[in-house]
XYZ file of C-alpha atoms in Angstrom:
182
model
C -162.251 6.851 -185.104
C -164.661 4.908 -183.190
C -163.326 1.307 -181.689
C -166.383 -0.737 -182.644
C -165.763 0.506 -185.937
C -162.310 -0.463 -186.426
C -162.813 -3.640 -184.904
C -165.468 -4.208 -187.304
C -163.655 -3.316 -190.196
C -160.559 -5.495 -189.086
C -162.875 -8.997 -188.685
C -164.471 -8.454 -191.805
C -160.987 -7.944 -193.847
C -159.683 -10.871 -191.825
C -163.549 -12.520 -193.421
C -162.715 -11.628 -196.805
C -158.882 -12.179 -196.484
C -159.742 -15.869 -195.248
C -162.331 -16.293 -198.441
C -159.714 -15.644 -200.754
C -157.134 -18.351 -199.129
C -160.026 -20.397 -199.280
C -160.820 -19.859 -203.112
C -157.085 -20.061 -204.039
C -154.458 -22.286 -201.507
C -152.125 -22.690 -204.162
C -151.850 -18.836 -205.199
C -151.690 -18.033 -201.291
C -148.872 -19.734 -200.811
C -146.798 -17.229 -202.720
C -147.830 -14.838 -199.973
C -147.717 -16.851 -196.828
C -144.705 -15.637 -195.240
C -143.455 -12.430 -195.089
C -140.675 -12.355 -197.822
C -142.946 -14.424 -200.256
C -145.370 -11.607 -200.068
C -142.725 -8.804 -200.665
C -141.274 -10.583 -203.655
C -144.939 -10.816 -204.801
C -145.667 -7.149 -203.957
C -142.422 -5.799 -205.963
C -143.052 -8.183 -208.835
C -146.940 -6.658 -208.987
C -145.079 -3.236 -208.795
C -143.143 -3.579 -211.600
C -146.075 -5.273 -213.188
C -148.330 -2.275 -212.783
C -145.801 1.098 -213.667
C -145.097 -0.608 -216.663
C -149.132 -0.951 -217.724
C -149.619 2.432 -216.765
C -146.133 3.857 -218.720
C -144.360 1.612 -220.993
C -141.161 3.670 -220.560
C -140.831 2.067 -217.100
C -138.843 -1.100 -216.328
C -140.153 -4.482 -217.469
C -140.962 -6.779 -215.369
C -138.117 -9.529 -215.862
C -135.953 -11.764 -213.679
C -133.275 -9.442 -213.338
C -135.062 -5.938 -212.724
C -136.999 -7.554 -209.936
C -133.776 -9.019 -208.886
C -132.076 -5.924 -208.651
C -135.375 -4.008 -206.914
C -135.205 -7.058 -203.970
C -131.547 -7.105 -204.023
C -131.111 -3.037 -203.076
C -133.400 -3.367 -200.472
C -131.978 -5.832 -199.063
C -135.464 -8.249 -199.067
C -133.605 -11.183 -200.891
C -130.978 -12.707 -203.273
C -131.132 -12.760 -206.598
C -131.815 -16.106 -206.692
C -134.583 -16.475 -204.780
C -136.169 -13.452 -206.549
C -135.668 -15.690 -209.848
C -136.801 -19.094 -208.172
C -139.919 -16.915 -207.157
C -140.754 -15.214 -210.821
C -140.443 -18.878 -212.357
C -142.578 -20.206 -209.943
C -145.191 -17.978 -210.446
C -145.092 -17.919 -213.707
C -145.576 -21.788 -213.328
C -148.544 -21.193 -211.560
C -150.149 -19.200 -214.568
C -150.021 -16.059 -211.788
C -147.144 -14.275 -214.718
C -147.437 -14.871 -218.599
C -144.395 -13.477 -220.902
C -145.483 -10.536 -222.277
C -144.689 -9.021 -226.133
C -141.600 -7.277 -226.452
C -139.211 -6.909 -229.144
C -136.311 -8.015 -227.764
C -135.807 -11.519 -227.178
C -133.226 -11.516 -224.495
C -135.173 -10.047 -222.159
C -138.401 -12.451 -221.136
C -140.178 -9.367 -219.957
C -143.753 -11.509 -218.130
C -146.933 -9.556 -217.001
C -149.611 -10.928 -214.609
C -152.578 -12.831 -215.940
C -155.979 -11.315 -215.890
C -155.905 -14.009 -213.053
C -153.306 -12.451 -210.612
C -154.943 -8.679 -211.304
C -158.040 -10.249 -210.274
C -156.840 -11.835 -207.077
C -154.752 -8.846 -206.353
C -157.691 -6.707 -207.040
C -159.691 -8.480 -204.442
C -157.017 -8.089 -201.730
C -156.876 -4.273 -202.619
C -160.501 -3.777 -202.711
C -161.026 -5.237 -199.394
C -158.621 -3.327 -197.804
C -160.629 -0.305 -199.218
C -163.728 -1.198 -197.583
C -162.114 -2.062 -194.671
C -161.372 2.394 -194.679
C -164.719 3.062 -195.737
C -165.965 1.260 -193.164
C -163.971 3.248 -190.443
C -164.429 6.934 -191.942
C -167.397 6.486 -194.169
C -165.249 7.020 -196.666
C -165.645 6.119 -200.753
C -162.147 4.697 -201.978
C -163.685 0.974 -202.982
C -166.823 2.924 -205.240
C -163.838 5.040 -206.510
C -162.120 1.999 -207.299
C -164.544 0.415 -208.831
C -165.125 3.193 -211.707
C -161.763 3.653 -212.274
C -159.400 0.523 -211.901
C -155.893 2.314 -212.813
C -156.300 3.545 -208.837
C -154.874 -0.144 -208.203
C -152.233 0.364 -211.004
C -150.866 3.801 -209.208
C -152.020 2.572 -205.396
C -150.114 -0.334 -205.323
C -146.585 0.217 -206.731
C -146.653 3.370 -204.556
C -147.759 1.039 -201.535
C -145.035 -1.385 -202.242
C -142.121 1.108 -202.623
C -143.121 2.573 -198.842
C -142.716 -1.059 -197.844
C -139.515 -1.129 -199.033
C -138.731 2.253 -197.512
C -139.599 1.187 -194.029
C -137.399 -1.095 -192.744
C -140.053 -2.201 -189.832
C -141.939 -3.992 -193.009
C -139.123 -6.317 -193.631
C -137.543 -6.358 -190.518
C -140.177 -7.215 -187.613
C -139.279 -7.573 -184.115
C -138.333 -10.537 -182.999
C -142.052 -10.980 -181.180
C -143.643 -11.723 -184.458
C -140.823 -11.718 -186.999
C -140.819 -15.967 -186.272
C -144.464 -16.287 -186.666
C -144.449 -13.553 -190.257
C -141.737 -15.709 -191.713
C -143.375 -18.955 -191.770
C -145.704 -20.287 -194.381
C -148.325 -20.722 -192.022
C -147.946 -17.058 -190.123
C -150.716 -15.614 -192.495
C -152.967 -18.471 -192.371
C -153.766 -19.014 -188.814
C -156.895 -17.255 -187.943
């Protein structure tokens, strides 16, 4: 792997990372800091194995609740503060179901969109380095996001060095602002 190339491929995902904070400030701020982002990333996880097999897990207060809680990412009530807010946001909608206790929500067409962008630009950002063909691949078939990203997200949560930085950086990735300076 060439340095020019990675270099390359890093400013212009930084480019297209910036583009979507610009098009959506509001929606970004559910993934400014570090532990925003996870909540977001395990909600989307949830989100997705269920669309792809309706035997898994709804996504509801509780089952994300539980996911955060086991992995020690956060309490159950700031998993819950976080679903509600999103769902404020129009990011999650409720989705059918047949029992009413549950409140199982699914992300809008808006969130898969936004989320969709984010994943897509980290594919080009490969292609770029190793002339590779993931975002085209992507781009004919879009359940590669629904099985990508809930396997990305459950690494996350396998590595404690995602959730746990070093203190060098863990100050800057746990402030609202740490993923908006540029």
């Amino acid at each position: 792997m060439a340095d020019a190339s990675f270099a390359a491929a890093l400013r212009e995902s930084a480019s297209e990372l910036l583009a979507i904070h610009r098009r959506a400030p509001r929606v970004v701020r559910y993934v400014a800091d570090l532990q925003k982002w996870l909540l977001s990333q395990a909600a989307l996880a949830l989100h997705f194995e269920r669309k792809l097999n309706p035997s898994c897990l709804p996504l509801t207060a509780s089952n994300l609740a539980k996911f955060l809680v086991e992995n020690r990412i956060a309490s159950h009530n700031t998993a819950v503060s976080h679903l509600k807010e999103m769902a404020y946001y129009k990011l999650f909608e409720p989705a059918e179901t047949t029992d009413r206790r549950a409140n199982p929500l699914q992300a809008t067409a808006y969130a898969e969109t936004l989320i969709r962008q984010w994943f897509a630009g980290h594919l080009r950002s490969l292609d770029r380095i190793d002339a590779g063909d993931r975002y085209r691949r992507s781009e004919v078939d879009e359940t590669i996001l629904y099985r990508a990203q809930p396997r990305i997200a459950r690494r996350l949560f396998n590595h404690p060095d995602w959730y746990n930085p070093p203190e060098s950086i863990a100050l800057f990735v746990r402030t609202e602002s740490g993923s908006n300076i540029a």
